[in-house]
Amino acid sequence: MQYKRKSDLLTEGSKGDEKSSEATKRSPLRLLLASLQLGLEDFASSRNHSLGFMETRASYLRIRTTLLSGFMSLIFILWIPLDYQLLDGGTADNFAKLRIALAATLITLSLLAWIWHDFMRSFLTLLGVVLVLNVFYLTAQYLLQDNASGMALFGYNLFPFIFIALLPIFPLTLIEGLSLALITLVAVCIKHLQFGTFSNFIAIRDIWFLMVLVAIASWAQFAQLNMLLRLYRQATIDPLTNLLNRRKLLESIFTARKKAEQLHQGLAILIFDLDRFKRVNDTYGHISGDKVLKSFAAILTKNLRSTDIIGRFGGEEFLVCLPDTPVEAALTLAERIRMACEQASVQTSNKDIISFTTCVGVTTAEQGEDIEVLLERVDVALYKAKEQGRNRVMLAEQPS
């Protein structure tokens, strides 16, 4: 299996984590501008978002889409008696059928949103909800064109503005939010073309007001996404190495293990321990020891794929999970990282040069095996590597 260089993102952060540390050395104005730039990069698209954060966003999106579609389906049904008060019998009957059909569609989307856990399908479900609501808006405008009181038309004319106002409840990037808003803007344009009012003041007013609401909604989404990113990084990222912390690491490995079993794929686990790291701290100080840990984290990040799970297990121990990876590829990767450590060095503030090596334990998961058993087995292999002289890779004995 070919291992490609990991993206410039560290495993569960974004480019912002590395750049922001550089920015702290600049002037306050440059720091502010750098922070704003990084925030805008994170908000513009999900390209710089880690897999873990995408899973977190998917969870938020799934729950809120389910609640929104369920709530709107209920509103559609409860509004039917009011239509019979405001509209004539034939039009009210048509609206009742339309509302029941769209409510059933929204309930289906609500169930799909609850079942699907990945971000893309969660977003597509939300896209479906927005499309359904705009289809209802256009159909209602067509049915009411020649047969409705001013009060009824006023209520339905508010629909596009309500749709845009709902967007800030979802943690969306700028591209995602604008794509949903564009659907509503297109629906409003179609409505004015249908009524022959596209070139008059009413259309200009509606489109201008919608664009102002889109700008406000985008700002609210930016604030929400930025806050969510900060909280996520604080909760899941080791601040020294910018890798996963222990809690998130184990959670991600558990998820990867479950997915591997569902897809009948292999799963390899590597555990690394820096040799005689305590001696580094005692000789050169903890600041220099931190530099060694950062250097080792960079070596891991450089040699792993973006789909691999990597984190700080504790102290100078690091754990790596390799989805869909046979044992031969895992051993090759472990040896490559071990050799990279041999060639690496760190310079202290006193111009001293620190070299370091690592021991590596390697194993692959057995079908139906508990995570605890898997980690215990690879840990045994690590200690065997230490007993045999350190700076080596040791394959764990698979259970018979």
Short mmCIF file of N, CA and C in Angstrom, two decimals, residues 80 83-97 147:
data_model
loop_
_atom_site.label_atom_id
_atom_site.label_comp_id
_atom_site.label_asym_id
_atom_site.label_seq_id
_atom_site.Cartn_x
_atom_site.Cartn_y
_atom_site.Cartn_z
N ILE A 80 -53.51 23.38 7.63
CA ILE A 80 -54.61 23.04 6.71
C ILE A 80 -55.93 23.69 7.12
N ASP A 83 -56.09 27.27 6.00
CA ASP A 83 -56.32 27.43 4.56
C ASP A 83 -57.81 27.41 4.23
N TYR A 84 -58.55 26.55 4.91
CA TYR A 84 -59.99 26.47 4.65
C TYR A 84 -60.71 27.74 5.12
N GLN A 85 -60.11 28.49 6.01
CA GLN A 85 -60.69 29.75 6.44
C GLN A 85 -60.36 30.88 5.48
N LEU A 86 -59.19 30.84 4.83
CA LEU A 86 -58.74 31.93 4.00
C LEU A 86 -59.00 31.72 2.51
N LEU A 87 -59.14 30.48 2.07
CA LEU A 87 -59.26 30.17 0.65
C LEU A 87 -60.61 29.54 0.34
N ASP A 88 -60.96 29.54 -0.95
CA ASP A 88 -62.20 28.87 -1.34
C ASP A 88 -62.01 27.37 -1.28
N GLY A 89 -63.10 26.63 -1.35
CA GLY A 89 -63.06 25.19 -1.12
C GLY A 89 -62.13 24.43 -2.04
N GLY A 90 -62.20 24.72 -3.37
CA GLY A 90 -61.37 23.97 -4.31
C GLY A 90 -59.89 24.23 -4.10
N THR A 91 -59.51 25.49 -3.90
CA THR A 91 -58.11 25.83 -3.67
C THR A 91 -57.61 25.24 -2.36
N ALA A 92 -58.46 25.30 -1.33
CA ALA A 92 -58.09 24.74 -0.03
C ALA A 92 -57.87 23.23 -0.13
N ASP A 93 -58.72 22.55 -0.95
CA ASP A 93 -58.53 21.11 -1.14
C ASP A 93 -57.18 20.81 -1.79
N ASN A 94 -56.84 21.61 -2.81
CA ASN A 94 -55.55 21.41 -3.48
C ASN A 94 -54.39 21.64 -2.52
N PHE A 95 -54.52 22.66 -1.68
CA PHE A 95 -53.46 22.94 -0.71
C PHE A 95 -53.35 21.82 0.31
N ALA A 96 -54.48 21.26 0.71
CA ALA A 96 -54.44 20.17 1.69
C ALA A 96 -53.66 18.98 1.14
N LYS A 97 -53.93 18.64 -0.13
CA LYS A 97 -53.21 17.52 -0.76
C LYS A 97 -51.72 17.84 -0.87
N ASN A 147 -56.41 33.58 -6.93
CA ASN A 147 -57.48 33.17 -6.02
C ASN A 147 -56.98 33.17 -4.59
#
